[in-house]
Tab-separated table of C-alpha atoms in Angstrom:
chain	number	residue	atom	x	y	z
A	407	UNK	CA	95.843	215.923	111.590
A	408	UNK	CA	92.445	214.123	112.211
A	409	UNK	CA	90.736	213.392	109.061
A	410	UNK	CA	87.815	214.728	110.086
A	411	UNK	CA	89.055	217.653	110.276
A	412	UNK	CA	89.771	217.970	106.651
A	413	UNK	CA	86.302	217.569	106.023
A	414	UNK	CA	84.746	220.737	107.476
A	415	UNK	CA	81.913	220.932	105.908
A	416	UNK	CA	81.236	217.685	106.597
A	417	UNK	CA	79.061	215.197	104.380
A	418	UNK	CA	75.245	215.603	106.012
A	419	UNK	CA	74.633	212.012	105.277
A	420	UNK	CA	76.878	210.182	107.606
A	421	UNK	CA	77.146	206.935	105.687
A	422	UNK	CA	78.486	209.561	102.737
A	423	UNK	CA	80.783	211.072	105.392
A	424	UNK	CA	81.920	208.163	106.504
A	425	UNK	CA	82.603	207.113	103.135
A	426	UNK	CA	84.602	210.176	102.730
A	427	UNK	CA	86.356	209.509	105.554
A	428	UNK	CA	87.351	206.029	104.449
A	429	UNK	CA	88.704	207.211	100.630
A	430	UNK	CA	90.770	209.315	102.183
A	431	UNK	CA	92.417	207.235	104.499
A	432	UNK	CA	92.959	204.755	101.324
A	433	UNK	CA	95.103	207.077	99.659
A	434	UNK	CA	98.054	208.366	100.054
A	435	UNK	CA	98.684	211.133	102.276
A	436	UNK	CA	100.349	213.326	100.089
A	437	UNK	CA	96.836	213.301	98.183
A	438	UNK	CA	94.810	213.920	100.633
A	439	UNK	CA	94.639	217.683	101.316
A	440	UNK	CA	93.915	218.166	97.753
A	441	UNK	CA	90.635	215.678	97.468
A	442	UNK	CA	89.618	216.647	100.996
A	443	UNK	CA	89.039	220.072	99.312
A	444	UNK	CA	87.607	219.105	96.842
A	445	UNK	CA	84.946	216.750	99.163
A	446	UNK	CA	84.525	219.912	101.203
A	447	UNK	CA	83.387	222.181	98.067
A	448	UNK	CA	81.395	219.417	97.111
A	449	UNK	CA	79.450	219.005	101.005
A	450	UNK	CA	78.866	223.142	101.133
A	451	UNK	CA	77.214	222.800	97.755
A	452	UNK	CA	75.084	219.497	98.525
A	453	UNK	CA	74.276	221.507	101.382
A	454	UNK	CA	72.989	224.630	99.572
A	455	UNK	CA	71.049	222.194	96.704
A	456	UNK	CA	69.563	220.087	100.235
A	457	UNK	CA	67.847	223.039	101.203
A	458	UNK	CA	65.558	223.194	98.285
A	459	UNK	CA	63.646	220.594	99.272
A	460	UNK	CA	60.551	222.012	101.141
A	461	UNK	CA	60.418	224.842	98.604
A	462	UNK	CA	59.743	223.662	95.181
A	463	UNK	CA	56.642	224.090	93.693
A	464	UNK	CA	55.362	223.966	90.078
A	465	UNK	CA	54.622	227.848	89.724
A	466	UNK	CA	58.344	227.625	89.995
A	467	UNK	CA	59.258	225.153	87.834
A	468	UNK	CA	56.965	227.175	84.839
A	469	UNK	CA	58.933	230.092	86.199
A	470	UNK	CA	62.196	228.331	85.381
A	471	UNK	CA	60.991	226.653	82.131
A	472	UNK	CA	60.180	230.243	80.475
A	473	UNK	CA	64.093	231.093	81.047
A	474	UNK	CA	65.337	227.997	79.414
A	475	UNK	CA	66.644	227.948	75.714
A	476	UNK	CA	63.790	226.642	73.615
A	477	UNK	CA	65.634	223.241	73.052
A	478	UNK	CA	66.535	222.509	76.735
A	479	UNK	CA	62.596	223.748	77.479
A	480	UNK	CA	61.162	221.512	75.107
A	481	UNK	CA	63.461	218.439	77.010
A	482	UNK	CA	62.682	219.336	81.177
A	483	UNK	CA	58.892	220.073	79.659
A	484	UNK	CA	58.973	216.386	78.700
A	485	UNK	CA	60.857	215.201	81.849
A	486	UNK	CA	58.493	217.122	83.976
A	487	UNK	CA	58.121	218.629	87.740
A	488	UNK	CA	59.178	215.481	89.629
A	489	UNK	CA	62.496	214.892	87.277
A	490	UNK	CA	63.057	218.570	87.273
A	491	UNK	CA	63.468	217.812	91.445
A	492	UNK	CA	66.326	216.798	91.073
A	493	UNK	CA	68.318	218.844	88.550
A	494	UNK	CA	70.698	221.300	90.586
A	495	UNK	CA	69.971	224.302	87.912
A	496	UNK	CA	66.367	224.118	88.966
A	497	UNK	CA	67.115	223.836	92.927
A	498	UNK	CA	68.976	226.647	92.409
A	499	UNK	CA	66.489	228.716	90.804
A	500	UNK	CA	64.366	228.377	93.326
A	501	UNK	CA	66.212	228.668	96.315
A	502	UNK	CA	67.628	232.373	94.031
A	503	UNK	CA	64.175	233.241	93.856
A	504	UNK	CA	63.872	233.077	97.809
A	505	UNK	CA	66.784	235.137	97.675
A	506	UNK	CA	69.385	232.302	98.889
A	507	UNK	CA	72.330	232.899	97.067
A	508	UNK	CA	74.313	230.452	95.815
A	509	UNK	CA	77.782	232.512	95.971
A	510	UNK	CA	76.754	233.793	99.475
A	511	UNK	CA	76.312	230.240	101.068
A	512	UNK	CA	79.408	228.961	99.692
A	513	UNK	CA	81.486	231.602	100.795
A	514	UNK	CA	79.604	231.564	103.955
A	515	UNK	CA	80.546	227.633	104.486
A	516	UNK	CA	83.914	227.521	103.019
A	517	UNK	CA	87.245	228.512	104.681
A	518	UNK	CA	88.778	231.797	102.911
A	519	UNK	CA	90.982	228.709	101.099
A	520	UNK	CA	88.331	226.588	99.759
A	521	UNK	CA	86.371	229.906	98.642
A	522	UNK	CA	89.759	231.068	96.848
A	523	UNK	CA	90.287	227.872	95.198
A	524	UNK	CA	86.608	227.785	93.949
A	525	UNK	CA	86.868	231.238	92.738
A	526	UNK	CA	89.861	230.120	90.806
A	527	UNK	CA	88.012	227.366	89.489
A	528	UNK	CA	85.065	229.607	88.535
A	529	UNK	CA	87.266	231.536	86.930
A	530	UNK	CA	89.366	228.733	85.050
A	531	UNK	CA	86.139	226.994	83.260
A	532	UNK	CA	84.281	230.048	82.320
């Protein structure tokens, strides 16, 4: 099987793809199925987090804050807007707000395996 194939979604970055690419030829092939799925749960969600980007505002951020517990509100009040950027809880919340579901992209961009196995993951840490 082509590697690339195991990564479907790919990487959007192709220097991180192609880095992908590369640790899994490294290992051993026996190992690879399982870390390809994990690289592929972890491209669909970079994915949904990327699209954030041209939609975060600071009426959202305040929006956001208010939900917080008081302690972790006090801490991404001191951070502030342009640290807050980056934190995938707060891309989230926005791109929820625009009614872009997190559970409804993956599932959309995963095989009916990878979106089993997250499930079970979901599941497992809760």
């Amino acid at each position: 099987m082509n590697i690339n194939d195991l990564l479907v979604p790919r990487h959007p970055l192709p220097r991180l793809h192609e880095q992908q690419v590369q640790a899994l030829l490294q290992m051993p092939e026996t190992e690879r199925a399982e870390q390809a799925q994990l690289l592929r749960v972890g491209n669909a969600a970079y994915r949904y987090h990327q699209l954030a980007d041209s939609h975060l505002t600071e009426v959202d951020f305040h929006h956001w804050l208010a939900g917080l517990p008081p302690r972790m509100r006090q801490a991404m009040t001191a951070a502030g807007f342009a640290a807050a950027n980056s934190s995938w809880a707060f891309r989230r919340h926005v791109l929820e707000r625009r009614d872009l579901g997190y559970t409804a992209f993956m599932q959309q961009q995963l095989s009916a395996e990878d979106w089993a196995f997250l499930q079970q993951q979901d599941a497992e840490s809760a």
